[in-house]
Amino acid sequence: MINKILFLVITLFFANANAQDAKQLLDEVSTKVKGYDNVVIGFKYALNNPAENVSQETRGDVTIFGDKYLLNLMGTEQMYDGSKLHIIIPEDEEINISSESAEDDSSVTPSKMLTFYEEGYTSKMDIVQDEQGRKIQFVKLTPIDSNSDLKEILLGIDKQTKHIYKLILMQNNGTNITITVNSFKTNQPLSKTLFVFDESKYSNYYINRLD
Protein backbone atom coordinates (compact mmCIF):
# COMPACT_ATOMS: atom_id res chain seq x y z
CA MET A 1 0.00 0.00 0.00
CA ILE A 2 2.82 2.41 0.91
CA ASN A 3 4.53 1.70 -2.41
CA LYS A 4 1.29 2.42 -4.28
CA ILE A 5 0.82 5.71 -2.46
CA LEU A 6 4.44 6.68 -3.11
CA PHE A 7 4.06 5.84 -6.80
CA LEU A 8 0.90 7.95 -6.99
CA VAL A 9 2.62 10.92 -5.32
CA ILE A 10 5.60 10.70 -7.67
CA THR A 11 3.31 10.41 -10.71
CA LEU A 12 1.29 13.46 -9.68
CA PHE A 13 4.50 15.41 -8.99
CA PHE A 14 5.93 14.77 -12.45
CA ALA A 15 2.56 15.41 -14.12
CA ASN A 16 2.36 18.78 -12.37
CA ALA A 17 5.97 19.61 -13.32
CA ASN A 18 5.24 18.62 -16.93
CA ALA A 19 2.20 20.93 -17.05
CA GLN A 20 4.21 23.79 -15.56
CA ASP A 21 7.01 23.30 -18.13
CA ALA A 22 4.46 23.30 -20.96
CA LYS A 23 2.79 26.47 -19.68
CA GLN A 24 6.15 28.21 -19.32
CA LEU A 25 7.11 27.36 -22.89
CA LEU A 26 3.73 28.50 -24.25
CA ASP A 27 4.05 31.75 -22.29
CA GLU A 28 7.46 32.35 -23.89
CA VAL A 29 6.02 31.74 -27.37
CA SER A 30 3.06 34.05 -26.68
CA THR A 31 5.25 36.85 -25.29
CA LYS A 32 7.55 36.69 -28.30
CA VAL A 33 4.83 36.73 -30.97
CA LYS A 34 2.99 39.61 -29.27
CA GLY A 35 6.17 41.67 -29.57
CA TYR A 36 5.84 41.75 -33.37
CA ASP A 37 3.84 44.39 -35.25
CA ASN A 38 2.77 41.80 -37.81
CA VAL A 39 3.58 38.29 -38.98
CA VAL A 40 3.62 36.88 -42.53
CA ILE A 41 3.63 33.09 -42.75
CA GLY A 42 4.00 30.71 -45.67
CA PHE A 43 2.86 27.18 -44.85
CA LYS A 44 2.03 23.70 -46.08
CA TYR A 45 -1.49 22.45 -45.35
CA ALA A 46 -2.27 18.73 -45.26
CA LEU A 47 -5.62 17.09 -44.50
CA ASN A 48 -5.98 13.34 -43.98
CA ASN A 49 -8.80 11.02 -42.99
CA PRO A 50 -7.76 7.38 -43.61
CA ALA A 51 -11.23 6.00 -42.81
CA GLU A 52 -12.80 8.18 -45.50
CA ASN A 53 -9.84 7.71 -47.89
CA VAL A 54 -9.31 11.47 -47.99
CA SER A 55 -5.86 12.97 -48.47
CA GLN A 56 -5.19 16.53 -49.55
CA GLU A 57 -2.09 18.73 -49.56
CA THR A 58 -1.56 22.32 -50.65
CA ARG A 59 0.28 25.50 -49.77
CA GLY A 60 -0.97 28.79 -48.44
CA ASP A 61 0.05 32.03 -46.79
CA VAL A 62 -1.38 34.30 -44.13
CA THR A 63 -0.68 37.84 -42.98
CA ILE A 64 -1.65 38.58 -39.37
CA PHE A 65 -1.91 42.09 -37.93
CA GLY A 66 -3.55 42.10 -34.51
CA ASP A 67 -7.04 40.64 -34.96
CA LYS A 68 -6.95 41.26 -38.71
CA TYR A 69 -5.75 38.72 -41.23
CA LEU A 70 -5.49 37.91 -44.92
CA LEU A 71 -5.42 34.21 -45.76
CA ASN A 72 -4.83 32.62 -49.17
CA LEU A 73 -5.63 28.92 -49.25
CA MET A 74 -7.15 26.45 -51.73
CA GLY A 75 -7.89 29.07 -54.35
CA THR A 76 -9.84 31.33 -52.00
CA GLU A 77 -8.96 34.51 -50.15
CA GLN A 78 -10.20 35.24 -46.65
CA MET A 79 -9.86 38.78 -45.36
CA TYR A 80 -10.93 39.74 -41.86
CA ASP A 81 -10.90 43.49 -41.18
CA GLY A 82 -11.56 43.25 -37.46
CA SER A 83 -15.34 43.02 -37.72
CA LYS A 84 -16.28 41.43 -41.05
CA LEU A 85 -14.99 38.27 -42.69
CA HIS A 86 -14.80 38.40 -46.50
CA ILE A 87 -14.41 35.07 -48.31
CA ILE A 88 -13.55 35.66 -51.95
CA ILE A 89 -14.00 32.67 -54.30
CA PRO A 90 -12.70 33.56 -57.81
CA GLU A 91 -13.71 30.19 -59.31
CA ASP A 92 -17.38 30.88 -58.53
CA GLU A 93 -17.12 34.68 -58.80
CA GLU A 94 -18.71 34.85 -55.38
CA ILE A 95 -18.00 36.72 -52.15
CA ASN A 96 -19.46 35.83 -48.77
CA ILE A 97 -19.43 38.56 -46.12
CA SER A 98 -20.25 37.80 -42.50
CA SER A 99 -19.40 38.67 -38.92
CA GLU A 100 -16.83 36.26 -37.56
CA SER A 101 -17.85 34.68 -34.26
CA ALA A 102 -15.27 34.30 -31.50
CA GLU A 103 -17.61 32.29 -29.28
CA ASP A 104 -15.81 28.98 -29.75
CA ASP A 105 -12.61 29.36 -27.77
CA SER A 106 -11.33 25.98 -28.97
CA SER A 107 -11.43 26.96 -32.65
CA VAL A 108 -8.18 27.89 -34.40
CA THR A 109 -8.83 30.84 -36.69
CA PRO A 110 -6.01 32.56 -38.65
CA SER A 111 -6.02 35.56 -36.29
CA LYS A 112 -5.60 33.20 -33.33
CA MET A 113 -3.17 30.83 -35.04
CA LEU A 114 -0.25 31.99 -32.91
CA THR A 115 -2.10 32.56 -29.61
CA PHE A 116 -5.14 30.22 -29.60
CA TYR A 117 -3.58 27.98 -26.93
CA GLU A 118 -3.78 30.66 -24.23
CA GLU A 119 -7.34 29.72 -23.26
CA GLY A 120 -9.59 26.69 -23.49
CA TYR A 121 -6.93 23.96 -23.30
CA THR A 122 -4.95 21.91 -20.84
CA SER A 123 -1.33 21.38 -21.87
CA LYS A 124 1.55 19.02 -21.26
CA MET A 125 4.95 18.40 -22.79
CA ASP A 126 5.14 15.78 -25.53
CA ILE A 127 8.02 14.48 -27.67
CA VAL A 128 11.00 16.35 -29.15
CA GLN A 129 11.72 15.74 -32.83
CA ASP A 130 14.51 16.74 -35.20
CA GLU A 131 12.95 18.36 -38.27
CA GLN A 132 15.20 19.84 -40.96
CA GLY A 133 17.97 20.51 -38.45
CA ARG A 134 15.63 22.03 -35.88
CA LYS A 135 14.77 20.78 -32.43
CA ILE A 136 10.97 20.85 -32.28
CA GLN A 137 9.34 20.51 -28.87
CA PHE A 138 5.75 19.34 -29.12
CA VAL A 139 3.13 20.35 -26.58
CA LYS A 140 -0.10 18.35 -26.38
CA LEU A 141 -3.21 20.49 -25.99
CA THR A 142 -6.55 19.01 -24.95
CA PRO A 143 -9.76 21.08 -25.23
CA ILE A 144 -11.45 21.76 -21.90
CA ASP A 145 -14.81 21.77 -23.68
CA SER A 146 -15.91 18.14 -23.89
CA ASN A 147 -18.18 19.02 -26.84
CA SER A 148 -15.32 20.32 -28.96
CA ASP A 149 -14.86 18.85 -32.45
CA LEU A 150 -11.16 18.64 -31.65
CA LYS A 151 -9.78 15.60 -29.86
CA GLU A 152 -6.38 17.15 -29.24
CA ILE A 153 -3.74 19.39 -30.80
CA LEU A 154 0.00 18.88 -31.07
CA LEU A 155 1.80 22.21 -31.19
CA GLY A 156 5.40 21.99 -32.44
CA ILE A 157 7.65 24.79 -31.21
CA ASP A 158 11.17 25.56 -32.45
CA LYS A 159 13.21 25.40 -29.25
CA GLN A 160 15.71 27.98 -30.49
CA THR A 161 13.46 30.67 -32.00
CA LYS A 162 10.37 30.00 -29.81
CA HIS A 163 8.27 30.21 -32.98
CA ILE A 164 5.48 27.79 -33.87
CA TYR A 165 6.73 25.40 -36.56
CA LYS A 166 3.98 22.80 -36.80
CA LEU A 167 0.33 22.52 -35.83
CA ILE A 168 -1.44 19.13 -35.86
CA LEU A 169 -5.17 19.23 -35.24
CA MET A 170 -6.78 15.86 -34.53
CA GLN A 171 -10.56 15.86 -34.80
CA ASN A 172 -12.98 13.42 -33.24
CA ASN A 173 -14.21 12.33 -36.68
CA GLY A 174 -10.76 10.96 -37.57
CA THR A 175 -9.63 13.92 -39.67
CA ASN A 176 -6.11 15.21 -39.03
CA ILE A 177 -5.00 18.63 -40.27
CA THR A 178 -1.28 19.43 -40.28
CA ILE A 179 0.06 22.94 -40.85
CA THR A 180 3.82 23.20 -41.31
CA VAL A 181 5.46 26.63 -41.41
CA ASN A 182 7.82 27.12 -44.37
CA SER A 183 8.55 30.82 -43.85
CA PHE A 184 8.03 33.11 -40.88
CA LYS A 185 8.56 36.84 -41.44
CA THR A 186 7.90 39.59 -38.93
CA ASN A 187 7.40 43.37 -38.93
CA GLN A 188 6.87 43.56 -42.68
CA PRO A 189 5.82 46.76 -44.51
CA LEU A 190 2.08 46.35 -45.11
CA SER A 191 -0.21 48.34 -47.37
CA LYS A 192 -2.72 50.51 -45.49
CA THR A 193 -5.48 49.03 -47.65
CA LEU A 194 -4.47 45.38 -47.18
CA PHE A 195 -7.44 44.71 -44.89
CA VAL A 196 -9.90 47.02 -46.63
CA PHE A 197 -12.51 45.39 -48.83
CA ASP A 198 -12.91 47.29 -52.13
CA GLU A 199 -16.21 46.20 -53.64
CA SER A 200 -15.47 48.03 -56.91
CA LYS A 201 -12.82 45.41 -57.75
CA TYR A 202 -15.50 42.72 -57.91
CA SER A 203 -18.21 44.21 -60.08
CA ASN A 204 -18.89 40.86 -61.78
CA TYR A 205 -19.09 38.90 -58.52
CA TYR A 206 -22.19 37.83 -56.62
CA ILE A 207 -21.90 39.29 -53.13
CA ASN A 208 -23.69 37.32 -50.46
CA ARG A 209 -24.13 39.31 -47.22
CA LEU A 210 -24.88 36.75 -44.54
CA ASP A 211 -25.65 39.17 -41.70
PDB file of C-alpha atoms in Angstrom:
ATOM      1  CA  MET A   1       0.000   0.000   0.000  1.00  0.00           C
ATOM      2  CA  ILE A   2       2.822   2.413   0.914  1.00  0.00           C
ATOM      3  CA  ASN A   3       4.526   1.697  -2.408  1.00  0.00           C
ATOM      4  CA  LYS A   4       1.287   2.417  -4.283  1.00  0.00           C
ATOM      5  CA  ILE A   5       0.820   5.713  -2.459  1.00  0.00           C
ATOM      6  CA  LEU A   6       4.444   6.675  -3.109  1.00  0.00           C
ATOM      7  CA  PHE A   7       4.063   5.835  -6.801  1.00  0.00           C
ATOM      8  CA  LEU A   8       0.903   7.954  -6.995  1.00  0.00           C
ATOM      9  CA  VAL A   9       2.617  10.922  -5.317  1.00  0.00           C
ATOM     10  CA  ILE A  10       5.604  10.698  -7.674  1.00  0.00           C
ATOM     11  CA  THR A  11       3.311  10.412 -10.710  1.00  0.00           C
ATOM     12  CA  LEU A  12       1.290  13.460  -9.676  1.00  0.00           C
ATOM     13  CA  PHE A  13       4.500  15.411  -8.994  1.00  0.00           C
ATOM     14  CA  PHE A  14       5.928  14.770 -12.451  1.00  0.00           C
ATOM     15  CA  ALA A  15       2.556  15.412 -14.116  1.00  0.00           C
ATOM     16  CA  ASN A  16       2.361  18.784 -12.373  1.00  0.00           C
ATOM     17  CA  ALA A  17       5.965  19.614 -13.322  1.00  0.00           C
ATOM     18  CA  ASN A  18       5.235  18.620 -16.932  1.00  0.00           C
ATOM     19  CA  ALA A  19       2.201  20.926 -17.053  1.00  0.00           C
ATOM     20  CA  GLN A  20       4.214  23.791 -15.564  1.00  0.00           C
ATOM     21  CA  ASP A  21       7.006  23.300 -18.134  1.00  0.00           C
ATOM     22  CA  ALA A  22       4.456  23.297 -20.965  1.00  0.00           C
ATOM     23  CA  LYS A  23       2.794  26.467 -19.682  1.00  0.00           C
ATOM     24  CA  GLN A  24       6.148  28.213 -19.324  1.00  0.00           C
ATOM     25  CA  LEU A  25       7.108  27.356 -22.894  1.00  0.00           C
ATOM     26  CA  LEU A  26       3.733  28.503 -24.245  1.00  0.00           C
ATOM     27  CA  ASP A  27       4.049  31.754 -22.290  1.00  0.00           C
ATOM     28  CA  GLU A  28       7.463  32.353 -23.891  1.00  0.00           C
ATOM     29  CA  VAL A  29       6.019  31.738 -27.370  1.00  0.00           C
ATOM     30  CA  SER A  30       3.060  34.048 -26.681  1.00  0.00           C
ATOM     31  CA  THR A  31       5.251  36.853 -25.290  1.00  0.00           C
ATOM     32  CA  LYS A  32       7.552  36.692 -28.301  1.00  0.00           C
ATOM     33  CA  VAL A  33       4.834  36.729 -30.974  1.00  0.00           C
ATOM     34  CA  LYS A  34       2.993  39.608 -29.266  1.00  0.00           C
ATOM     35  CA  GLY A  35       6.165  41.665 -29.574  1.00  0.00           C
ATOM     36  CA  TYR A  36       5.836  41.750 -33.374  1.00  0.00           C
ATOM     37  CA  ASP A  37       3.843  44.394 -35.253  1.00  0.00           C
ATOM     38  CA  ASN A  38       2.766  41.798 -37.807  1.00  0.00           C
ATOM     39  CA  VAL A  39       3.581  38.288 -38.977  1.00  0.00           C
ATOM     40  CA  VAL A  40       3.621  36.882 -42.525  1.00  0.00           C
ATOM     41  CA  ILE A  41       3.635  33.088 -42.747  1.00  0.00           C
ATOM     42  CA  GLY A  42       4.003  30.706 -45.667  1.00  0.00           C
ATOM     43  CA  PHE A  43       2.861  27.175 -44.853  1.00  0.00           C
ATOM     44  CA  LYS A  44       2.027  23.696 -46.080  1.00  0.00           C
ATOM     45  CA  TYR A  45      -1.491  22.447 -45.355  1.00  0.00           C
ATOM     46  CA  ALA A  46      -2.267  18.732 -45.263  1.00  0.00           C
ATOM     47  CA  LEU A  47      -5.622  17.085 -44.505  1.00  0.00           C
ATOM     48  CA  ASN A  48      -5.979  13.342 -43.975  1.00  0.00           C
ATOM     49  CA  ASN A  49      -8.803  11.019 -42.987  1.00  0.00           C
ATOM     50  CA  PRO A  50      -7.764   7.377 -43.611  1.00  0.00           C
ATOM     51  CA  ALA A  51     -11.228   6.001 -42.806  1.00  0.00           C
ATOM     52  CA  GLU A  52     -12.798   8.178 -45.503  1.00  0.00           C
ATOM     53  CA  ASN A  53      -9.844   7.709 -47.886  1.00  0.00           C
ATOM     54  CA  VAL A  54      -9.308  11.472 -47.989  1.00  0.00           C
ATOM     55  CA  SER A  55      -5.864  12.974 -48.468  1.00  0.00           C
ATOM     56  CA  GLN A  56      -5.189  16.530 -49.552  1.00  0.00           C
ATOM     57  CA  GLU A  57      -2.092  18.726 -49.557  1.00  0.00           C
ATOM     58  CA  THR A  58      -1.556  22.318 -50.650  1.00  0.00           C
ATOM     59  CA  ARG A  59       0.278  25.505 -49.768  1.00  0.00           C
ATOM     60  CA  GLY A  60      -0.969  28.787 -48.437  1.00  0.00           C
ATOM     61  CA  ASP A  61       0.053  32.031 -46.788  1.00  0.00           C
ATOM     62  CA  VAL A  62      -1.384  34.301 -44.133  1.00  0.00           C
ATOM     63  CA  THR A  63      -0.680  37.842 -42.978  1.00  0.00           C
ATOM     64  CA  ILE A  64      -1.651  38.584 -39.375  1.00  0.00           C
ATOM     65  CA  PHE A  65      -1.907  42.088 -37.931  1.00  0.00           C
ATOM     66  CA  GLY A  66      -3.549  42.099 -34.514  1.00  0.00           C
ATOM     67  CA  ASP A  67      -7.039  40.643 -34.960  1.00  0.00           C
ATOM     68  CA  LYS A  68      -6.951  41.259 -38.705  1.00  0.00           C
ATOM     69  CA  TYR A  69      -5.747  38.720 -41.232  1.00  0.00           C
ATOM     70  CA  LEU A  70      -5.488  37.906 -44.920  1.00  0.00           C
ATOM     71  CA  LEU A  71      -5.425  34.206 -45.764  1.00  0.00           C
ATOM     72  CA  ASN A  72      -4.829  32.625 -49.173  1.00  0.00           C
ATOM     73  CA  LEU A  73      -5.625  28.917 -49.250  1.00  0.00           C
ATOM     74  CA  MET A  74      -7.145  26.449 -51.727  1.00  0.00           C
ATOM     75  CA  GLY A  75      -7.895  29.067 -54.351  1.00  0.00           C
ATOM     76  CA  THR A  76      -9.843  31.328 -51.996  1.00  0.00           C
ATOM     77  CA  GLU A  77      -8.955  34.513 -50.154  1.00  0.00           C
ATOM     78  CA  GLN A  78     -10.203  35.244 -46.653  1.00  0.00           C
ATOM     79  CA  MET A  79      -9.863  38.777 -45.363  1.00  0.00           C
ATOM     80  CA  TYR A  80     -10.931  39.744 -41.858  1.00  0.00           C
ATOM     81  CA  ASP A  81     -10.895  43.492 -41.185  1.00  0.00           C
ATOM     82  CA  GLY A  82     -11.555  43.252 -37.461  1.00  0.00           C
ATOM     83  CA  SER A  83     -15.341  43.016 -37.715  1.00  0.00           C
ATOM     84  CA  LYS A  84     -16.284  41.431 -41.051  1.00  0.00           C
ATOM     85  CA  LEU A  85     -14.991  38.270 -42.692  1.00  0.00           C
ATOM     86  CA  HIS A  86     -14.799  38.401 -46.499  1.00  0.00           C
ATOM     87  CA  ILE A  87     -14.411  35.069 -48.311  1.00  0.00           C
ATOM     88  CA  ILE A  88     -13.554  35.657 -51.955  1.00  0.00           C
ATOM     89  CA  ILE A  89     -13.999  32.674 -54.303  1.00  0.00           C
ATOM     90  CA  PRO A  90     -12.698  33.564 -57.807  1.00  0.00           C
ATOM     91  CA  GLU A  91     -13.708  30.194 -59.309  1.00  0.00           C
ATOM     92  CA  ASP A  92     -17.382  30.883 -58.532  1.00  0.00           C
ATOM     93  CA  GLU A  93     -17.121  34.678 -58.801  1.00  0.00           C
ATOM     94  CA  GLU A  94     -18.707  34.849 -55.381  1.00  0.00           C
ATOM     95  CA  ILE A  95     -17.999  36.722 -52.153  1.00  0.00           C
ATOM     96  CA  ASN A  96     -19.464  35.826 -48.767  1.00  0.00           C
ATOM     97  CA  ILE A  97     -19.431  38.557 -46.122  1.00  0.00           C
ATOM     98  CA  SER A  98     -20.245  37.798 -42.500  1.00  0.00           C
ATOM     99  CA  SER A  99     -19.399  38.670 -38.920  1.00  0.00           C
ATOM    100  CA  GLU A 100     -16.825  36.258 -37.558  1.00  0.00           C
ATOM    101  CA  SER A 101     -17.845  34.676 -34.262  1.00  0.00           C
ATOM    102  CA  ALA A 102     -15.269  34.295 -31.499  1.00  0.00           C
ATOM    103  CA  GLU A 103     -17.613  32.292 -29.285  1.00  0.00           C
ATOM    104  CA  ASP A 104     -15.814  28.978 -29.752  1.00  0.00           C
ATOM    105  CA  ASP A 105     -12.605  29.364 -27.771  1.00  0.00           C
ATOM    106  CA  SER A 106     -11.331  25.982 -28.971  1.00  0.00           C
ATOM    107  CA  SER A 107     -11.427  26.960 -32.653  1.00  0.00           C
ATOM    108  CA  VAL A 108      -8.183  27.886 -34.397  1.00  0.00           C
ATOM    109  CA  THR A 109      -8.828  30.841 -36.693  1.00  0.00           C
ATOM    110  CA  PRO A 110      -6.010  32.557 -38.647  1.00  0.00           C
ATOM    111  CA  SER A 111      -6.018  35.557 -36.293  1.00  0.00           C
ATOM    112  CA  LYS A 112      -5.599  33.198 -33.328  1.00  0.00           C
ATOM    113  CA  MET A 113      -3.174  30.834 -35.042  1.00  0.00           C
ATOM    114  CA  LEU A 114      -0.246  31.995 -32.906  1.00  0.00           C
ATOM    115  CA  THR A 115      -2.099  32.559 -29.614  1.00  0.00           C
ATOM    116  CA  PHE A 116      -5.136  30.222 -29.595  1.00  0.00           C
ATOM    117  CA  TYR A 117      -3.577  27.977 -26.931  1.00  0.00           C
ATOM    118  CA  GLU A 118      -3.779  30.659 -24.228  1.00  0.00           C
ATOM    119  CA  GLU A 119      -7.341  29.724 -23.255  1.00  0.00           C
ATOM    120  CA  GLY A 120      -9.586  26.688 -23.487  1.00  0.00           C
ATOM    121  CA  TYR A 121      -6.928  23.958 -23.303  1.00  0.00           C
ATOM    122  CA  THR A 122      -4.950  21.909 -20.839  1.00  0.00           C
ATOM    123  CA  SER A 123      -1.334  21.380 -21.870  1.00  0.00           C
ATOM    124  CA  LYS A 124       1.545  19.017 -21.264  1.00  0.00           C
ATOM    125  CA  MET A 125       4.947  18.404 -22.791  1.00  0.00           C
ATOM    126  CA  ASP A 126       5.141  15.777 -25.535  1.00  0.00           C
ATOM    127  CA  ILE A 127       8.022  14.478 -27.666  1.00  0.00           C
ATOM    128  CA  VAL A 128      10.995  16.354 -29.145  1.00  0.00           C
ATOM    129  CA  GLN A 129      11.722  15.744 -32.832  1.00  0.00           C
ATOM    130  CA  ASP A 130      14.512  16.744 -35.203  1.00  0.00           C
ATOM    131  CA  GLU A 131      12.952  18.361 -38.270  1.00  0.00           C
ATOM    132  CA  GLN A 132      15.204  19.845 -40.961  1.00  0.00           C
ATOM    133  CA  GLY A 133      17.966  20.513 -38.451  1.00  0.00           C
ATOM    134  CA  ARG A 134      15.631  22.031 -35.877  1.00  0.00           C
ATOM    135  CA  LYS A 135      14.769  20.782 -32.428  1.00  0.00           C
ATOM    136  CA  ILE A 136      10.969  20.850 -32.282  1.00  0.00           C
ATOM    137  CA  GLN A 137       9.342  20.509 -28.869  1.00  0.00           C
ATOM    138  CA  PHE A 138       5.748  19.340 -29.124  1.00  0.00           C
ATOM    139  CA  VAL A 139       3.133  20.350 -26.580  1.00  0.00           C
ATOM    140  CA  LYS A 140      -0.102  18.347 -26.376  1.00  0.00           C
ATOM    141  CA  LEU A 141      -3.213  20.493 -25.992  1.00  0.00           C
ATOM    142  CA  THR A 142      -6.551  19.014 -24.949  1.00  0.00           C
ATOM    143  CA  PRO A 143      -9.759  21.077 -25.234  1.00  0.00           C
ATOM    144  CA  ILE A 144     -11.451  21.756 -21.899  1.00  0.00           C
ATOM    145  CA  ASP A 145     -14.811  21.768 -23.683  1.00  0.00           C
ATOM    146  CA  SER A 146     -15.911  18.140 -23.895  1.00  0.00           C
ATOM    147  CA  ASN A 147     -18.177  19.018 -26.836  1.00  0.00           C
ATOM    148  CA  SER A 148     -15.324  20.319 -28.962  1.00  0.00           C
ATOM    149  CA  ASP A 149     -14.857  18.854 -32.452  1.00  0.00           C
ATOM    150  CA  LEU A 150     -11.156  18.636 -31.647  1.00  0.00           C
ATOM    151  CA  LYS A 151      -9.781  15.596 -29.856  1.00  0.00           C
ATOM    152  CA  GLU A 152      -6.376  17.149 -29.239  1.00  0.00           C
ATOM    153  CA  ILE A 153      -3.742  19.387 -30.803  1.00  0.00           C
ATOM    154  CA  LEU A 154      -0.001  18.883 -31.072  1.00  0.00           C
ATOM    155  CA  LEU A 155       1.800  22.209 -31.186  1.00  0.00           C
ATOM    156  CA  GLY A 156       5.395  21.986 -32.438  1.00  0.00           C
ATOM    157  CA  ILE A 157       7.654  24.788 -31.211  1.00  0.00           C
ATOM    158  CA  ASP A 158      11.172  25.556 -32.454  1.00  0.00           C
ATOM    159  CA  LYS A 159      13.211  25.396 -29.250  1.00  0.00           C
ATOM    160  CA  GLN A 160      15.711  27.979 -30.491  1.00  0.00           C
ATOM    161  CA  THR A 161      13.465  30.670 -31.997  1.00  0.00           C
ATOM    162  CA  LYS A 162      10.373  29.999 -29.807  1.00  0.00           C
ATOM    163  CA  HIS A 163       8.270  30.206 -32.976  1.00  0.00           C
ATOM    164  CA  ILE A 164       5.479  27.787 -33.866  1.00  0.00           C
ATOM    165  CA  TYR A 165       6.733  25.399 -36.556  1.00  0.00           C
ATOM    166  CA  LYS A 166       3.980  22.801 -36.800  1.00  0.00           C
ATOM    167  CA  LEU A 167       0.328  22.523 -35.826  1.00  0.00           C
ATOM    168  CA  ILE A 168      -1.436  19.133 -35.865  1.00  0.00           C
ATOM    169  CA  LEU A 169      -5.175  19.226 -35.244  1.00  0.00           C
ATOM    170  CA  MET A 170      -6.779  15.856 -34.529  1.00  0.00           C
ATOM    171  CA  GLN A 171     -10.558  15.864 -34.804  1.00  0.00           C
ATOM    172  CA  ASN A 172     -12.983  13.420 -33.236  1.00  0.00           C
ATOM    173  CA  ASN A 173     -14.205  12.329 -36.684  1.00  0.00           C
ATOM    174  CA  GLY A 174     -10.757  10.955 -37.569  1.00  0.00           C
ATOM    175  CA  THR A 175      -9.630  13.922 -39.666  1.00  0.00           C
ATOM    176  CA  ASN A 176      -6.112  15.214 -39.034  1.00  0.00           C
ATOM    177  CA  ILE A 177      -4.996  18.634 -40.268  1.00  0.00           C
ATOM    178  CA  THR A 178      -1.284  19.426 -40.279  1.00  0.00           C
ATOM    179  CA  ILE A 179       0.059  22.938 -40.846  1.00  0.00           C
ATOM    180  CA  THR A 180       3.825  23.201 -41.308  1.00  0.00           C
ATOM    181  CA  VAL A 181       5.460  26.630 -41.406  1.00  0.00           C
ATOM    182  CA  ASN A 182       7.816  27.121 -44.365  1.00  0.00           C
ATOM    183  CA  SER A 183       8.546  30.817 -43.853  1.00  0.00           C
ATOM    184  CA  PHE A 184       8.031  33.113 -40.876  1.00  0.00           C
ATOM    185  CA  LYS A 185       8.562  36.842 -41.437  1.00  0.00           C
ATOM    186  CA  THR A 186       7.900  39.586 -38.930  1.00  0.00           C
ATOM    187  CA  ASN A 187       7.401  43.371 -38.934  1.00  0.00           C
ATOM    188  CA  GLN A 188       6.870  43.558 -42.685  1.00  0.00           C
ATOM    189  CA  PRO A 189       5.821  46.763 -44.508  1.00  0.00           C
ATOM    190  CA  LEU A 190       2.081  46.351 -45.114  1.00  0.00           C
ATOM    191  CA  SER A 191      -0.206  48.345 -47.369  1.00  0.00           C
ATOM    192  CA  LYS A 192      -2.719  50.511 -45.486  1.00  0.00           C
ATOM    193  CA  THR A 193      -5.481  49.027 -47.646  1.00  0.00           C
ATOM    194  CA  LEU A 194      -4.468  45.382 -47.178  1.00  0.00           C
ATOM    195  CA  PHE A 195      -7.442  44.713 -44.891  1.00  0.00           C
ATOM    196  CA  VAL A 196      -9.898  47.018 -46.631  1.00  0.00           C
ATOM    197  CA  PHE A 197     -12.515  45.395 -48.832  1.00  0.00           C
ATOM    198  CA  ASP A 198     -12.912  47.293 -52.130  1.00  0.00           C
ATOM    199  CA  GLU A 199     -16.206  46.205 -53.645  1.00  0.00           C
ATOM    200  CA  SER A 200     -15.466  48.030 -56.915  1.00  0.00           C
ATOM    201  CA  LYS A 201     -12.822  45.409 -57.749  1.00  0.00           C
ATOM    202  CA  TYR A 202     -15.499  42.715 -57.909  1.00  0.00           C
ATOM    203  CA  SER A 203     -18.207  44.214 -60.077  1.00  0.00           C
ATOM    204  CA  ASN A 204     -18.885  40.860 -61.782  1.00  0.00           C
ATOM    205  CA  TYR A 205     -19.088  38.899 -58.515  1.00  0.00           C
ATOM    206  CA  TYR A 206     -22.185  37.831 -56.625  1.00  0.00           C
ATOM    207  CA  ILE A 207     -21.900  39.287 -53.131  1.00  0.00           C
ATOM    208  CA  ASN A 208     -23.693  37.324 -50.456  1.00  0.00           C
ATOM    209  CA  ARG A 209     -24.134  39.310 -47.219  1.00  0.00           C
ATOM    210  CA  LEU A 210     -24.880  36.751 -44.542  1.00  0.00           C
ATOM    211  CA  ASP A 211     -25.648  39.174 -41.696  1.00  0.00           C
TER     212      ASP A 211
END
